[in-house]
């Protein structure tokens, strides 16, 4: 069982809730345009590094004729996805040794995965399992805009807590997180180098602004609560990663402070107090084909 990522890097709530927002149907037209896949065709689509399944879940809605597979090496993510998402096949596996035969899929897709895997292995395996003319889609988070709501900033107690955690938490280095970053120019060059053609680059812009009246109340509250769960996940990760430096009492105080802040932000929203905080994500969408 491999649970390194969910235990020490990004928790289930962090990945599922943030991805389910970014791949919400509200934004699907951007993705459908840039993916440029035939929605009426019975495609076999493999998501590599699917986490707890949010993107695969959206792909199932967007491409109703397709057969969707999701693969991740983290056992907790796959267990969550299998329990909560229907009509998608989830399995544990390694992106550098995909458990599929040659020419098995019409489409491979990954989201914020390429930066963690050595490029030749990352692209070679996708090229192997893709059919001739198959499409490789690589999504990569780029620098966006993050403007937190007033009142959600860390208190003095929280700042001291995170300063101590950061002194001892070396998970990013230990687990080689983002070991292979590439610029917007380097990414298409790498895809071409490793055997793909007809390469295109596009960008999806996803503005998560709860006070924007374009969003339903349900979606706005999900945006706010996603921030809450990311913050809580970080505390639980600290408990698991550096338990000798974080007491349960300290962690409980931080958890209480987080919940108080987000409860207040929700009440502000429900009472019509607009703060216009926003989180605008910019996702690069790289598309290539196997010749």
Short mmCIF file of C-alpha atoms in Angstrom, two decimals:
data_model
loop_
_atom_site.label_atom_id
_atom_site.label_comp_id
_atom_site.label_asym_id
_atom_site.label_seq_id
_atom_site.Cartn_x
_atom_site.Cartn_y
_atom_site.Cartn_z
CA UNK A 1 0.00 0.00 0.00
CA UNK A 2 1.37 3.41 -1.02
CA UNK A 3 -0.17 6.43 0.77
CA UNK A 4 2.76 8.85 0.68
CA UNK A 5 1.00 11.54 -1.34
CA UNK A 6 -2.28 11.55 0.57
CA UNK A 7 -0.53 11.35 3.96
CA UNK A 8 2.27 13.87 3.44
CA UNK A 9 1.73 16.04 0.34
CA UNK A 10 -1.96 16.65 -0.47
CA UNK A 11 -4.91 15.16 1.35
CA UNK A 12 -8.02 13.68 -0.21
CA UNK A 13 -10.21 16.69 0.58
CA UNK A 14 -7.64 19.12 -0.81
CA UNK A 15 -7.37 17.31 -4.13
CA UNK A 16 -10.97 16.25 -4.61
CA UNK A 17 -12.64 19.52 -3.61
CA UNK A 18 -10.27 21.85 -5.44
CA UNK A 19 -10.30 19.73 -8.61
CA UNK A 20 -14.07 19.29 -8.56
CA UNK A 21 -14.35 23.09 -8.55
CA UNK A 22 -11.86 23.60 -11.37
CA UNK A 23 -13.52 20.87 -13.44
CA UNK A 24 -17.04 21.94 -12.58
CA UNK A 25 -19.56 21.88 -15.42
CA UNK A 26 -19.73 25.68 -15.16
CA UNK A 27 -16.33 25.74 -16.91
CA UNK A 28 -16.66 22.71 -19.17
CA UNK A 29 -16.93 24.60 -22.46
CA UNK A 30 -13.34 25.80 -22.11
CA UNK A 31 -12.08 22.27 -21.61
CA UNK A 32 -14.21 20.75 -24.37
CA UNK A 33 -12.92 23.33 -26.82
CA UNK A 34 -9.26 22.79 -25.94
CA UNK A 35 -9.44 19.00 -25.61
CA UNK A 36 -11.00 18.83 -29.09
CA UNK A 37 -12.28 15.26 -28.70
CA UNK A 38 -15.24 13.70 -30.49
CA UNK A 39 -17.98 13.48 -27.83
CA UNK A 40 -20.02 11.04 -29.93
CA UNK A 41 -17.21 8.56 -30.33
CA UNK A 42 -16.70 5.56 -28.02
CA UNK A 43 -13.32 6.68 -26.78
CA UNK A 44 -11.13 4.89 -24.25
CA UNK A 45 -9.71 7.60 -22.00
CA UNK A 46 -7.02 7.06 -19.36
CA UNK A 47 -6.37 9.66 -16.67
CA UNK A 48 -2.87 9.28 -15.24
CA UNK A 49 -2.41 10.49 -11.66
CA UNK A 50 -6.15 10.69 -11.10
CA UNK A 51 -5.96 11.35 -7.35
CA UNK A 52 -9.38 10.85 -5.72
CA UNK A 53 -11.09 11.04 -9.10
CA UNK A 54 -12.53 14.52 -9.63
CA UNK A 55 -11.34 14.99 -13.22
CA UNK A 56 -12.27 11.43 -14.23
CA UNK A 57 -15.73 12.06 -12.77
CA UNK A 58 -16.11 15.17 -14.93
CA UNK A 59 -14.80 13.37 -18.01
CA UNK A 60 -17.52 10.75 -17.52
CA UNK A 61 -20.16 13.50 -17.62
CA UNK A 62 -18.61 15.38 -20.53
CA UNK A 63 -17.97 12.33 -22.74
CA UNK A 64 -20.98 10.06 -22.12
CA UNK A 65 -20.01 7.61 -24.87
CA UNK A 66 -16.46 7.15 -23.56
CA UNK A 67 -15.01 4.50 -21.27
CA UNK A 68 -13.02 6.26 -18.54
CA UNK A 69 -10.10 4.81 -16.57
CA UNK A 70 -8.28 6.47 -13.68
CA UNK A 71 -4.86 5.40 -12.41
CA UNK A 72 -2.91 6.58 -9.36
CA UNK A 73 -0.21 5.05 -7.19
CA UNK A 74 -1.77 6.31 -3.93
CA UNK A 75 -3.99 3.64 -2.34
CA UNK A 76 -6.09 6.12 -0.35
CA UNK A 77 -6.97 8.10 -3.46
CA UNK A 78 -8.03 5.01 -5.37
CA UNK A 79 -10.11 3.70 -2.46
CA UNK A 80 -11.90 7.05 -2.20
CA UNK A 81 -12.55 7.21 -5.95
CA UNK A 82 -13.90 3.67 -6.10
CA UNK A 83 -16.22 4.35 -3.17
CA UNK A 84 -17.59 7.70 -4.35
CA UNK A 85 -17.53 7.71 -8.17
CA UNK A 86 -19.60 5.41 -10.34
CA UNK A 87 -19.05 4.14 -13.88
CA UNK A 88 -15.31 4.88 -13.94
CA UNK A 89 -12.66 2.15 -13.59
CA UNK A 90 -10.03 3.10 -10.99
CA UNK A 91 -6.81 1.21 -10.31
CA UNK A 92 -3.48 1.59 -8.57
CA UNK A 93 -0.50 1.86 -10.86
CA UNK A 94 2.70 3.66 -11.83
CA UNK A 95 2.70 6.32 -14.56
CA UNK A 96 6.14 5.10 -15.68
CA UNK A 97 5.00 1.47 -16.03
CA UNK A 98 1.36 1.59 -17.08
CA UNK A 99 -0.44 -1.74 -16.61
CA UNK A 100 -1.88 -1.75 -20.13
CA UNK A 101 -0.91 -3.18 -23.47
CA UNK A 102 0.33 -1.24 -26.46
CA UNK A 103 -2.24 0.77 -28.43
CA UNK A 104 -4.89 0.48 -25.69
CA UNK A 105 -6.31 4.02 -25.49
CA UNK A 106 -7.62 6.80 -27.68
CA UNK A 107 -6.75 9.50 -25.13
CA UNK A 108 -4.41 9.92 -22.17
CA UNK A 109 -4.83 12.88 -19.87
CA UNK A 110 -3.05 14.10 -16.74
CA UNK A 111 -3.49 17.10 -14.49
CA UNK A 112 -0.51 18.53 -12.55
CA UNK A 113 1.42 15.28 -12.94
CA UNK A 114 4.10 15.98 -15.56
CA UNK A 115 6.19 18.12 -13.19
CA UNK A 116 6.68 15.18 -10.82
CA UNK A 117 7.88 12.56 -13.35
CA UNK A 118 11.01 12.29 -15.46
CA UNK A 119 9.84 13.46 -18.93
CA UNK A 120 11.15 10.62 -21.08
CA UNK A 121 9.38 8.02 -18.94
CA UNK A 122 6.24 10.15 -18.61
CA UNK A 123 5.79 10.56 -22.37
CA UNK A 124 7.16 7.19 -23.50
CA UNK A 125 4.54 5.22 -21.58
CA UNK A 126 1.69 7.36 -22.87
CA UNK A 127 2.94 7.05 -26.42
CA UNK A 128 3.13 3.27 -25.96
CA UNK A 129 -0.45 2.81 -24.70
CA UNK A 130 -2.00 5.27 -27.17
CA UNK A 131 -3.38 4.10 -30.49
CA UNK A 132 -2.08 5.63 -33.69
CA UNK A 133 -3.66 9.07 -33.93
CA UNK A 134 -4.38 8.99 -30.19
CA UNK A 135 -4.40 12.23 -28.21
CA UNK A 136 -2.14 13.07 -25.27
CA UNK A 137 -3.50 15.87 -23.05
CA UNK A 138 -1.21 17.33 -20.39
CA UNK A 139 -2.68 19.88 -17.98
CA UNK A 140 -0.32 21.96 -15.89
CA UNK A 141 -1.12 24.61 -13.28
CA UNK A 142 0.43 27.98 -14.00
CA UNK A 143 0.67 31.05 -11.76
CA UNK A 144 -2.79 32.50 -11.18
CA UNK A 145 -4.28 35.05 -8.79
CA UNK A 146 -4.99 34.38 -5.13
CA UNK A 147 -6.65 37.14 -3.12
CA UNK A 148 -7.89 35.75 0.23
CA UNK A 149 -10.89 37.20 2.00
CA UNK A 150 -10.13 39.59 4.85
CA UNK A 151 -10.48 37.64 8.06
CA UNK A 152 -9.09 34.41 6.64
CA UNK A 153 -5.47 35.40 7.17
CA UNK A 154 -3.49 33.44 9.74
CA UNK A 155 -3.61 34.58 13.34
CA UNK A 156 -0.41 35.03 15.35
CA UNK A 157 -0.93 31.57 16.85
CA UNK A 158 -1.34 29.98 13.42
CA UNK A 159 1.71 31.77 12.04
CA UNK A 160 3.83 30.46 14.92
CA UNK A 161 2.43 26.97 14.39
CA UNK A 162 3.29 26.94 10.67
CA UNK A 163 6.71 28.47 11.21
CA UNK A 164 7.55 25.56 13.51
CA UNK A 165 6.09 22.96 11.13
CA UNK A 166 8.01 24.38 8.18
CA UNK A 167 11.27 24.09 10.10
CA UNK A 168 10.92 20.32 10.26
CA UNK A 169 8.66 19.32 7.36
CA UNK A 170 10.77 18.27 4.38
CA UNK A 171 8.11 16.23 2.58
CA UNK A 172 8.41 18.18 -0.67
CA UNK A 173 12.12 17.43 -0.91
CA UNK A 174 11.87 13.91 0.49
CA UNK A 175 9.23 12.83 -2.02
CA UNK A 176 10.66 14.80 -4.97
CA UNK A 177 7.57 16.94 -5.44
CA UNK A 178 7.82 19.10 -8.58
CA UNK A 179 11.28 17.76 -9.41
CA UNK A 180 10.82 18.31 -13.17
CA UNK A 181 9.20 21.74 -13.65
CA UNK A 182 9.01 23.20 -17.15
CA UNK A 183 8.16 26.61 -18.53
CA UNK A 184 5.32 27.27 -20.94
CA UNK A 185 7.84 27.07 -23.79
CA UNK A 186 9.65 23.97 -22.55
CA UNK A 187 6.51 21.84 -22.23
CA UNK A 188 5.57 21.63 -25.92
CA UNK A 189 9.22 21.15 -26.85
CA UNK A 190 9.39 18.15 -24.51
CA UNK A 191 6.20 16.65 -25.93
CA UNK A 192 7.63 16.98 -29.43
CA UNK A 193 11.01 15.57 -28.36
CA UNK A 194 9.37 12.42 -27.04
CA UNK A 195 7.45 11.59 -30.17
CA UNK A 196 4.20 13.57 -30.41
CA UNK A 197 3.07 15.75 -33.30
CA UNK A 198 0.39 18.37 -34.08
CA UNK A 199 1.10 20.00 -30.73
CA UNK A 200 -1.12 22.80 -29.48
CA UNK A 201 -1.09 24.90 -26.31
CA UNK A 202 -4.11 26.59 -24.76
CA UNK A 203 -5.14 27.89 -21.36
CA UNK A 204 -8.21 27.46 -19.18
CA UNK A 205 -8.95 30.41 -16.90
CA UNK A 206 -11.06 29.44 -13.88
CA UNK A 207 -12.14 32.35 -11.64
CA UNK A 208 -13.37 31.11 -8.26
CA UNK A 209 -15.02 34.24 -6.84
CA UNK A 210 -17.83 33.31 -4.42
CA UNK A 211 -19.45 36.76 -4.45
CA UNK A 212 -19.89 36.75 -8.22
CA UNK A 213 -23.66 36.43 -8.83
CA UNK A 214 -22.95 34.23 -11.86
CA UNK A 215 -22.39 31.37 -9.40
CA UNK A 216 -25.15 29.54 -7.57
CA UNK A 217 -25.28 29.64 -3.78
CA UNK A 218 -24.31 25.97 -3.69
CA UNK A 219 -21.24 26.52 -5.86
CA UNK A 220 -20.19 29.65 -3.95
CA UNK A 221 -20.35 27.80 -0.62
CA UNK A 222 -18.31 24.98 -2.10
CA UNK A 223 -15.64 27.51 -3.07
CA UNK A 224 -15.46 28.84 0.48
CA UNK A 225 -15.48 25.41 2.09
CA UNK A 226 -12.79 24.12 -0.26
CA UNK A 227 -10.46 26.62 1.38
CA UNK A 228 -11.49 25.35 4.80
CA UNK A 229 -10.77 21.73 3.91
CA UNK A 230 -7.41 22.58 2.35
CA UNK A 231 -6.40 24.33 5.57
CA UNK A 232 -7.61 21.44 7.74
CA UNK A 233 -5.87 18.91 5.50
CA UNK A 234 -2.61 20.79 5.99
CA UNK A 235 -2.93 20.50 9.77
CA UNK A 236 -3.64 16.77 9.63
CA UNK A 237 -0.69 16.31 7.26
CA UNK A 238 1.57 18.12 9.74
CA UNK A 239 0.41 15.79 12.52
CA UNK A 240 1.34 12.76 10.41
CA UNK A 241 4.58 14.16 8.99
CA UNK A 242 6.23 15.78 12.05
CA UNK A 243 4.37 14.29 15.04
CA UNK A 244 7.32 14.78 17.35
CA UNK A 245 7.09 18.56 16.83
CA UNK A 246 3.30 19.06 16.77
CA UNK A 247 1.19 18.32 19.82
CA UNK A 248 -2.44 17.30 19.52
CA UNK A 249 -3.38 20.28 21.69
CA UNK A 250 -1.65 22.73 19.33
CA UNK A 251 -3.25 21.14 16.30
CA UNK A 252 -6.71 21.24 17.89
CA UNK A 253 -6.35 24.96 18.59
CA UNK A 254 -5.37 25.64 14.95
CA UNK A 255 -8.27 23.49 13.71
CA UNK A 256 -10.68 25.45 15.91
CA UNK A 257 -9.32 28.78 14.62
CA UNK A 258 -9.68 27.63 11.01
CA UNK A 259 -13.28 26.56 11.51
CA UNK A 260 -14.16 29.81 13.27
CA UNK A 261 -12.76 31.86 10.37
CA UNK A 262 -14.56 29.90 7.70
CA UNK A 263 -17.82 29.78 9.64
CA UNK A 264 -17.67 33.57 9.82
CA UNK A 265 -16.89 33.88 6.09
CA UNK A 266 -19.92 31.73 5.29
CA UNK A 267 -22.14 33.90 7.45
CA UNK A 268 -20.82 36.99 5.65
CA UNK A 269 -21.73 35.40 2.33
CA UNK A 270 -25.18 34.32 3.49
CA UNK A 271 -25.93 37.83 4.76
CA UNK A 272 -24.93 39.40 1.44
CA UNK A 273 -21.66 40.98 2.61
CA UNK A 274 -19.51 40.96 -0.51
CA UNK A 275 -15.74 40.74 -0.06
CA UNK A 276 -14.82 39.83 -3.65
CA UNK A 277 -11.98 37.55 -2.65
CA UNK A 278 -10.91 35.38 -5.56
CA UNK A 279 -8.74 32.50 -6.63
CA UNK A 280 -8.15 32.53 -10.37
CA UNK A 281 -6.45 29.37 -11.59
CA UNK A 282 -4.65 29.29 -14.92
CA UNK A 283 -4.22 25.82 -16.40
CA UNK A 284 -2.04 25.20 -19.43
CA UNK A 285 -3.52 22.56 -21.72
CA UNK A 286 -0.98 20.83 -23.94
CA UNK A 287 -2.38 18.65 -26.71
CA UNK A 288 -0.40 16.34 -29.00
CA UNK A 289 -1.07 13.29 -31.14
CA UNK A 290 0.72 9.98 -31.63
CA UNK A 291 1.78 9.77 -35.29
#
